[in-house]
PDB file of C-alpha atoms in Angstrom:
ATOM      1  CA  UNK A   1     164.082 152.002 285.742  1.00 53.00           C
ATOM      2  CA  UNK A   2     167.751 152.181 286.854  1.00 50.00           C
ATOM      3  CA  UNK A   3     168.312 148.413 286.513  1.00 55.00           C
ATOM      4  CA  UNK A   4     166.893 148.543 283.009  1.00 53.00           C
ATOM      5  CA  UNK A   5     169.187 151.424 282.061  1.00 51.00           C
ATOM      6  CA  UNK A   6     172.155 149.532 283.471  1.00 55.00           C
ATOM      7  CA  UNK A   7     171.340 146.440 281.432  1.00 54.00           C
ATOM      8  CA  UNK A   8     170.917 148.561 278.318  1.00 55.00           C
ATOM      9  CA  UNK A   9     174.325 150.142 278.803  1.00 56.00           C
ATOM     10  CA  UNK A  10     175.990 146.759 279.322  1.00 53.00           C
ATOM     11  CA  UNK A  11     174.326 145.425 276.164  1.00 54.00           C
ATOM     12  CA  UNK A  12     175.445 148.475 274.185  1.00 52.00           C
ATOM     13  CA  UNK A  13     179.048 148.132 275.370  1.00 49.00           C
ATOM     14  CA  UNK A  14     179.063 144.417 274.578  1.00 50.00           C
ATOM     15  CA  UNK A  15     177.782 145.135 271.065  1.00 48.00           C
ATOM     16  CA  UNK A  16     180.442 147.799 270.490  1.00 43.00           C
ATOM     17  CA  UNK A  17     183.162 145.370 271.538  1.00 42.00           C
ATOM     18  CA  UNK A  18     181.982 142.585 269.246  1.00 42.00           C
ATOM     19  CA  UNK A  19     181.284 144.878 266.295  1.00 41.00           C
ATOM     20  CA  UNK A  20     185.015 145.551 265.940  1.00 40.00           C
ATOM     21  CA  UNK A  21     186.191 141.973 266.501  1.00 44.00           C
ATOM     22  CA  UNK A  22     184.850 140.700 263.158  1.00 50.00           C
ATOM     23  CA  UNK A  23     184.137 137.188 264.392  1.00 51.00           C
ATOM     24  CA  UNK A  24     182.558 134.707 262.007  1.00 55.00           C
ATOM     25  CA  UNK A  25     180.877 131.380 262.451  1.00 53.00           C
ATOM     26  CA  UNK A  26     181.879 128.329 260.368  1.00 56.00           C
ATOM     27  CA  UNK A  27     179.387 125.602 261.187  1.00 56.00           C
ATOM     28  CA  UNK A  28     179.375 125.445 264.964  1.00 52.00           C
ATOM     29  CA  UNK A  29     182.812 127.062 265.284  1.00 54.00           C
ATOM     30  CA  UNK A  30     183.217 130.781 265.902  1.00 55.00           C
ATOM     31  CA  UNK A  31     186.613 132.069 264.753  1.00 66.00           C
ATOM     32  CA  UNK A  32     188.182 135.338 263.680  1.00 77.00           C
ATOM     33  CA  UNK A  33     188.951 135.670 259.950  1.00 82.00           C
ATOM     34  CA  UNK A  34     190.831 138.754 258.777  1.00 85.00           C
ATOM     35  CA  UNK A  35     192.412 139.680 255.441  1.00 86.00           C
ATOM     36  CA  UNK A  36     196.157 139.088 255.419  1.00 88.00           C
ATOM     37  CA  UNK A  37     196.086 136.657 258.355  1.00 89.00           C
ATOM     38  CA  UNK A  38     196.088 132.827 258.447  1.00 90.00           C
ATOM     39  CA  UNK A  39     192.715 131.115 258.544  1.00 89.00           C
ATOM     40  CA  UNK A  40     192.151 129.935 262.138  1.00 87.00           C
ATOM     41  CA  UNK A  41     190.020 127.023 260.987  1.00 83.00           C
ATOM     42  CA  UNK A  42     189.479 125.095 257.762  1.00 87.00           C
ATOM     43  CA  UNK A  43     186.305 125.739 255.791  1.00 87.00           C
ATOM     44  CA  UNK A  44     184.492 122.947 253.983  1.00 88.00           C
ATOM     45  CA  UNK A  45     181.738 123.257 251.397  1.00 87.00           C
ATOM     46  CA  UNK A  46     178.294 122.670 252.887  1.00 85.00           C
ATOM     47  CA  UNK A  47     176.958 121.868 249.416  1.00 86.00           C
ATOM     48  CA  UNK A  48     177.981 122.462 245.805  1.00 88.00           C
ATOM     49  CA  UNK A  49     179.674 125.831 245.912  1.00 87.00           C
ATOM     50  CA  UNK A  50     181.312 127.860 243.138  1.00 89.00           C
ATOM     51  CA  UNK A  51     183.906 130.400 244.182  1.00 86.00           C
ATOM     52  CA  UNK A  52     184.972 133.169 241.813  1.00 86.00           C
ATOM     53  CA  UNK A  53     188.712 133.763 242.062  1.00 85.00           C
ATOM     54  CA  UNK A  54     188.555 137.544 241.958  1.00 83.00           C
ATOM     55  CA  UNK A  55     192.316 137.975 242.320  1.00 84.00           C
ATOM     56  CA  UNK A  56     193.126 135.686 239.376  1.00 90.00           C
ATOM     57  CA  UNK A  57     190.318 137.181 237.295  1.00 92.00           C
ATOM     58  CA  UNK A  58     191.666 140.665 237.977  1.00 92.00           C
ATOM     59  CA  UNK A  59     195.217 139.534 237.128  1.00 94.00           C
ATOM     60  CA  UNK A  60     194.079 138.148 233.765  1.00 96.00           C
ATOM     61  CA  UNK A  61     192.142 141.329 233.004  1.00 97.00           C
ATOM     62  CA  UNK A  62     195.147 143.528 233.681  1.00 97.00           C
ATOM     63  CA  UNK A  63     197.443 141.243 231.696  1.00 97.00           C
ATOM     64  CA  UNK A  64     195.158 141.470 228.668  1.00 97.00           C
ATOM     65  CA  UNK A  65     194.752 145.229 229.097  1.00 97.00           C
ATOM     66  CA  UNK A  66     198.537 145.693 229.231  1.00 96.00           C
ATOM     67  CA  UNK A  67     198.833 144.012 225.826  1.00 97.00           C
ATOM     68  CA  UNK A  68     196.558 146.583 224.161  1.00 97.00           C
ATOM     69  CA  UNK A  69     198.767 149.053 222.241  1.00 96.00           C
ATOM     70  CA  UNK A  70     198.326 152.787 222.875  1.00 95.00           C
ATOM     71  CA  UNK A  71     195.873 154.658 220.660  1.00 95.00           C
ATOM     72  CA  UNK A  72     197.644 157.556 218.913  1.00 93.00           C
ATOM     73  CA  UNK A  73     196.239 160.702 217.367  1.00 92.00           C
ATOM     74  CA  UNK A  74     197.855 163.390 215.241  1.00 91.00           C
ATOM     75  CA  UNK A  75     198.828 166.512 217.181  1.00 91.00           C
ATOM     76  CA  UNK A  76     197.681 169.315 214.899  1.00 86.00           C
ATOM     77  CA  UNK A  77     199.479 171.974 216.938  1.00 92.00           C
ATOM     78  CA  UNK A  78     202.930 170.351 216.750  1.00 93.00           C
ATOM     79  CA  UNK A  79     203.862 171.520 213.247  1.00 93.00           C
ATOM     80  CA  UNK A  80     202.682 175.087 213.806  1.00 94.00           C
ATOM     81  CA  UNK A  81     204.670 175.295 217.039  1.00 96.00           C
ATOM     82  CA  UNK A  82     207.732 173.863 215.281  1.00 96.00           C
ATOM     83  CA  UNK A  83     207.450 176.466 212.489  1.00 96.00           C
ATOM     84  CA  UNK A  84     207.285 179.243 215.082  1.00 96.00           C
ATOM     85  CA  UNK A  85     210.303 177.901 216.982  1.00 97.00           C
ATOM     86  CA  UNK A  86     212.205 177.508 213.704  1.00 97.00           C
ATOM     87  CA  UNK A  87     211.766 181.205 212.920  1.00 97.00           C
ATOM     88  CA  UNK A  88     212.847 182.179 216.428  1.00 97.00           C
ATOM     89  CA  UNK A  89     216.019 180.099 216.196  1.00 96.00           C
ATOM     90  CA  UNK A  90     217.001 181.411 212.767  1.00 97.00           C
ATOM     91  CA  UNK A  91     216.354 184.988 213.932  1.00 97.00           C
ATOM     92  CA  UNK A  92     218.654 184.354 216.891  1.00 96.00           C
ATOM     93  CA  UNK A  93     221.353 182.951 214.592  1.00 96.00           C
ATOM     94  CA  UNK A  94     221.201 185.663 211.958  1.00 96.00           C
ATOM     95  CA  UNK A  95     220.387 188.745 214.086  1.00 94.00           C
ATOM     96  CA  UNK A  96     222.780 189.727 216.875  1.00 93.00           C
ATOM     97  CA  UNK A  97     221.374 190.690 220.281  1.00 95.00           C
ATOM     98  CA  UNK A  98     222.066 189.776 223.897  1.00 95.00           C
ATOM     99  CA  UNK A  99     218.690 188.064 224.102  1.00 96.00           C
ATOM    100  CA  UNK A 100     219.422 185.999 220.991  1.00 96.00           C
ATOM    101  CA  UNK A 101     222.858 185.010 222.283  1.00 95.00           C
ATOM    102  CA  UNK A 102     221.319 183.861 225.559  1.00 96.00           C
ATOM    103  CA  UNK A 103     218.850 181.676 223.665  1.00 95.00           C
ATOM    104  CA  UNK A 104     221.620 180.149 221.551  1.00 95.00           C
ATOM    105  CA  UNK A 105     223.639 179.332 224.665  1.00 94.00           C
ATOM    106  CA  UNK A 106     220.566 177.716 226.161  1.00 94.00           C
ATOM    107  CA  UNK A 107     220.195 175.615 222.994  1.00 93.00           C
ATOM    108  CA  UNK A 108     223.918 174.689 223.124  1.00 93.00           C
ATOM    109  CA  UNK A 109     224.929 176.229 219.801  1.00 94.00           C
ATOM    110  CA  UNK A 110     228.698 176.289 219.425  1.00 92.00           C
ATOM    111  CA  UNK A 111     230.412 179.650 219.027  1.00 92.00           C
ATOM    112  CA  UNK A 112     231.808 178.568 215.645  1.00 93.00           C
ATOM    113  CA  UNK A 113     228.316 177.621 214.411  1.00 93.00           C
ATOM    114  CA  UNK A 114     226.915 181.012 215.445  1.00 94.00           C
ATOM    115  CA  UNK A 115     229.821 182.817 213.776  1.00 94.00           C
ATOM    116  CA  UNK A 116     229.280 180.858 210.561  1.00 94.00           C
ATOM    117  CA  UNK A 117     225.566 181.702 210.571  1.00 95.00           C
ATOM    118  CA  UNK A 118     226.145 185.418 211.015  1.00 94.00           C
ATOM    119  CA  UNK A 119     228.702 185.495 208.207  1.00 95.00           C
ATOM    120  CA  UNK A 120     226.245 183.856 205.813  1.00 94.00           C
ATOM    121  CA  UNK A 121     224.997 186.271 203.078  1.00 95.00           C
ATOM    122  CA  UNK A 122     221.331 187.326 203.346  1.00 95.00           C
ATOM    123  CA  UNK A 123     220.275 185.386 200.241  1.00 95.00           C
ATOM    124  CA  UNK A 124     221.879 182.197 201.619  1.00 94.00           C
ATOM    125  CA  UNK A 125     220.187 182.852 204.966  1.00 95.00           C
ATOM    126  CA  UNK A 126     216.789 183.052 203.276  1.00 96.00           C
ATOM    127  CA  UNK A 127     217.536 179.864 201.372  1.00 95.00           C
ATOM    128  CA  UNK A 128     218.468 178.049 204.595  1.00 95.00           C
ATOM    129  CA  UNK A 129     215.254 179.209 206.290  1.00 96.00           C
ATOM    130  CA  UNK A 130     213.130 178.014 203.368  1.00 96.00           C
ATOM    131  CA  UNK A 131     214.908 174.677 203.049  1.00 96.00           C
ATOM    132  CA  UNK A 132     214.736 173.903 206.772  1.00 96.00           C
ATOM    133  CA  UNK A 133     211.058 174.811 206.862  1.00 96.00           C
ATOM    134  CA  UNK A 134     210.341 172.518 203.903  1.00 96.00           C
ATOM    135  CA  UNK A 135     212.212 169.610 205.507  1.00 96.00           C
ATOM    136  CA  UNK A 136     210.380 170.180 208.794  1.00 95.00           C
ATOM    137  CA  UNK A 137     206.987 170.123 207.057  1.00 94.00           C
ATOM    138  CA  UNK A 138     207.914 166.974 205.142  1.00 94.00           C
ATOM    139  CA  UNK A 139     208.981 164.909 208.138  1.00 93.00           C
ATOM    140  CA  UNK A 140     206.169 166.156 210.373  1.00 92.00           C
ATOM    141  CA  UNK A 141     203.401 165.408 207.863  1.00 87.00           C
ATOM    142  CA  UNK A 142     200.295 163.646 209.194  1.00 70.00           C
ATOM    143  CA  UNK A 143     200.174 160.872 206.592  1.00 75.00           C
ATOM    144  CA  UNK A 144     201.452 158.146 208.934  1.00 75.00           C
ATOM    145  CA  UNK A 145     202.757 157.763 212.466  1.00 84.00           C
ATOM    146  CA  UNK A 146     206.540 157.730 212.546  1.00 84.00           C
ATOM    147  CA  UNK A 147     208.751 157.350 215.612  1.00 87.00           C
ATOM    148  CA  UNK A 148     210.706 160.455 216.581  1.00 89.00           C
ATOM    149  CA  UNK A 149     214.090 158.859 215.871  1.00 92.00           C
ATOM    150  CA  UNK A 150     212.966 157.985 212.333  1.00 92.00           C
ATOM    151  CA  UNK A 151     211.718 161.546 211.790  1.00 92.00           C
ATOM    152  CA  UNK A 152     215.050 162.937 212.922  1.00 93.00           C
ATOM    153  CA  UNK A 153     217.035 160.605 210.655  1.00 94.00           C
ATOM    154  CA  UNK A 154     214.844 161.432 207.673  1.00 94.00           C
ATOM    155  CA  UNK A 155     215.326 165.151 208.282  1.00 94.00           C
ATOM    156  CA  UNK A 156     219.106 164.674 208.430  1.00 94.00           C
ATOM    157  CA  UNK A 157     219.110 162.690 205.179  1.00 95.00           C
ATOM    158  CA  UNK A 158     217.073 165.369 203.390  1.00 95.00           C
ATOM    159  CA  UNK A 159     219.357 168.156 204.603  1.00 95.00           C
ATOM    160  CA  UNK A 160     222.482 166.296 203.498  1.00 94.00           C
ATOM    161  CA  UNK A 161     220.973 165.692 200.080  1.00 95.00           C
ATOM    162  CA  UNK A 162     219.907 169.307 199.535  1.00 94.00           C
ATOM    163  CA  UNK A 163     222.746 171.345 201.055  1.00 93.00           C
ATOM    164  CA  UNK A 164     226.131 171.587 199.329  1.00 85.00           C
ATOM    165  CA  UNK A 165     228.428 172.435 202.266  1.00 90.00           C
ATOM    166  CA  UNK A 166     229.066 170.466 205.499  1.00 92.00           C
ATOM    167  CA  UNK A 167     228.888 173.693 207.553  1.00 92.00           C
ATOM    168  CA  UNK A 168     225.445 174.457 206.134  1.00 94.00           C
ATOM    169  CA  UNK A 169     224.328 170.900 206.882  1.00 94.00           C
ATOM    170  CA  UNK A 170     225.560 171.159 210.474  1.00 94.00           C
ATOM    171  CA  UNK A 171     223.828 174.493 210.989  1.00 95.00           C
ATOM    172  CA  UNK A 172     220.509 173.409 209.502  1.00 95.00           C
ATOM    173  CA  UNK A 173     220.638 170.059 211.308  1.00 95.00           C
ATOM    174  CA  UNK A 174     221.087 171.664 214.706  1.00 95.00           C
ATOM    175  CA  UNK A 175     218.253 174.094 214.056  1.00 96.00           C
ATOM    176  CA  UNK A 176     215.845 171.403 212.849  1.00 96.00           C
ATOM    177  CA  UNK A 177     216.741 169.094 215.735  1.00 94.00           C
ATOM    178  CA  UNK A 178     216.079 171.966 218.106  1.00 94.00           C
ATOM    179  CA  UNK A 179     212.483 172.377 216.963  1.00 96.00           C
ATOM    180  CA  UNK A 180     211.487 168.893 215.781  1.00 95.00           C
ATOM    181  CA  UNK A 181     208.912 167.171 217.992  1.00 93.00           C
ATOM    182  CA  UNK A 182     206.636 164.108 217.902  1.00 91.00           C
ATOM    183  CA  UNK A 183     203.487 164.669 215.873  1.00 91.00           C
ATOM    184  CA  UNK A 184     201.552 161.646 217.114  1.00 91.00           C
ATOM    185  CA  UNK A 185     200.610 161.532 220.795  1.00 91.00           C
ATOM    186  CA  UNK A 186     198.849 158.942 222.914  1.00 93.00           C
ATOM    187  CA  UNK A 187     195.145 159.555 223.393  1.00 94.00           C
ATOM    188  CA  UNK A 188     194.783 158.430 227.004  1.00 96.00           C
ATOM    189  CA  UNK A 189     190.974 158.373 226.887  1.00 96.00           C
ATOM    190  CA  UNK A 190     190.743 156.173 223.788  1.00 96.00           C
ATOM    191  CA  UNK A 191     193.580 153.966 225.029  1.00 97.00           C
ATOM    192  CA  UNK A 192     191.851 153.327 228.343  1.00 97.00           C
ATOM    193  CA  UNK A 193     188.564 152.677 226.535  1.00 97.00           C
ATOM    194  CA  UNK A 194     190.277 150.026 224.387  1.00 97.00           C
ATOM    195  CA  UNK A 195     191.873 148.459 227.455  1.00 97.00           C
ATOM    196  CA  UNK A 196     188.564 148.422 229.297  1.00 97.00           C
ATOM    197  CA  UNK A 197     187.004 146.619 226.334  1.00 97.00           C
ATOM    198  CA  UNK A 198     189.800 144.034 226.556  1.00 97.00           C
ATOM    199  CA  UNK A 199     189.176 143.557 230.272  1.00 96.00           C
ATOM    200  CA  UNK A 200     185.484 142.962 229.579  1.00 96.00           C
ATOM    201  CA  UNK A 201     186.298 139.926 227.425  1.00 97.00           C
ATOM    202  CA  UNK A 202     187.794 138.029 230.377  1.00 96.00           C
ATOM    203  CA  UNK A 203     185.459 135.427 231.856  1.00 95.00           C
ATOM    204  CA  UNK A 204     185.517 135.073 235.664  1.00 93.00           C
ATOM    205  CA  UNK A 205     187.902 132.378 236.880  1.00 92.00           C
ATOM    206  CA  UNK A 206     185.885 129.969 239.022  1.00 90.00           C
ATOM    207  CA  UNK A 207     186.417 126.833 241.071  1.00 88.00           C
ATOM    208  CA  UNK A 208     183.590 124.488 242.068  1.00 91.00           C
ATOM    209  CA  UNK A 209     183.652 122.554 245.357  1.00 90.00           C
ATOM    210  CA  UNK A 210     181.448 119.578 246.228  1.00 92.00           C
ATOM    211  CA  UNK A 211     179.913 119.045 249.631  1.00 89.00           C
ATOM    212  CA  UNK A 212     182.615 118.250 252.179  1.00 89.00           C
ATOM    213  CA  UNK A 213     185.529 119.428 250.057  1.00 90.00           C
ATOM    214  CA  UNK A 214     187.995 121.769 251.753  1.00 91.00           C
ATOM    215  CA  UNK A 215     187.564 125.298 250.402  1.00 88.00           C
ATOM    216  CA  UNK A 216     190.068 126.984 252.706  1.00 89.00           C
ATOM    217  CA  UNK A 217     192.707 125.097 254.645  1.00 90.00           C
ATOM    218  CA  UNK A 218     193.676 125.999 258.172  1.00 89.00           C
ATOM    219  CA  UNK A 219     196.491 128.582 258.253  1.00 90.00           C
ATOM    220  CA  UNK A 220     195.967 129.576 254.592  1.00 89.00           C
ATOM    221  CA  UNK A 221     196.335 133.341 254.181  1.00 90.00           C
ATOM    222  CA  UNK A 222     192.943 134.996 253.794  1.00 86.00           C
ATOM    223  CA  UNK A 223     192.792 137.698 251.144  1.00 85.00           C
ATOM    224  CA  UNK A 224     190.195 140.438 251.152  1.00 85.00           C
ATOM    225  CA  UNK A 225     188.588 139.125 247.969  1.00 82.00           C
ATOM    226  CA  UNK A 226     188.457 135.551 249.310  1.00 84.00           C
ATOM    227  CA  UNK A 227     186.839 136.782 252.517  1.00 85.00           C
ATOM    228  CA  UNK A 228     184.227 138.570 250.424  1.00 84.00           C
ATOM    229  CA  UNK A 229     183.530 135.409 248.406  1.00 83.00           C
ATOM    230  CA  UNK A 230     183.213 133.271 251.517  1.00 85.00           C
ATOM    231  CA  UNK A 231     180.648 135.644 252.966  1.00 84.00           C
ATOM    232  CA  UNK A 232     178.698 135.859 249.706  1.00 82.00           C
ATOM    233  CA  UNK A 233     178.458 132.064 249.376  1.00 83.00           C
ATOM    234  CA  UNK A 234     177.375 131.615 252.985  1.00 83.00           C
ATOM    235  CA  UNK A 235     180.464 129.615 253.939  1.00 84.00           C
ATOM    236  CA  UNK A 236     181.443 132.300 256.374  1.00 79.00           C
ATOM    237  CA  UNK A 237     178.654 133.997 258.305  1.00 73.00           C
ATOM    238  CA  UNK A 238     178.848 136.579 261.069  1.00 59.00           C
ATOM    239  CA  UNK A 239     178.508 135.145 264.543  1.00 50.00           C
ATOM    240  CA  UNK A 240     174.927 135.704 265.818  1.00 52.00           C
ATOM    241  CA  UNK A 241     175.889 138.347 268.392  1.00 46.00           C
ATOM    242  CA  UNK A 242     178.061 140.443 266.078  1.00 42.00           C
ATOM    243  CA  UNK A 243     177.757 142.718 263.089  1.00 41.00           C
ATOM    244  CA  UNK A 244     180.506 142.843 260.452  1.00 42.00           C
ATOM    245  CA  UNK A 245     182.179 146.267 260.472  1.00 43.00           C
TER     246      UNK A 245
END
């Protein structure tokens, strides 16, 4: 019984050693092939063999996916948030308090601009609020996607056209700029779905080898995907006494 146990232990240890060596047999030659290392031996086709170039196929898929433009959707909360921020800013400009002054400093309003706002008569203040709100709603409308810079320029043009005094234009411009935000945002889920559809249109890149043709040259760097293809096509098989880890 003891000799049998000893043999069993030796066999188990031998198996453990070879399991982690990842040796493969190419014809009658047993060599070690590992991803990222040079091929220790050339591999020739033992018949007509088609190899799928997974790396090139993947590269083409990602290239096509990168050309798919983002899918945008209208942000229905943007305008309501901008209206709320607009009221807060005008309140800070027209109503003195330490809290309001702190907010205006945070928003980088010049002292002269704040002084001008607080000297503005109540009726003119109400007019400025209404005008700025109208401009904001016009440029943030959902009718078409517009880049932020174009929205900002349109708002400035409208304010210049509708306000008589440069000081009023400067005040309203700074307020509107402070609350304006993009109304169209990228829908990541729909964008990725469109890119995945583009990837699916790419046909696998293949190369066919005839019997005896060199598939892998000695010292060529073995990639993980190439190693997988070689095993799948039977050009690279585990040595009889090992198991691939």
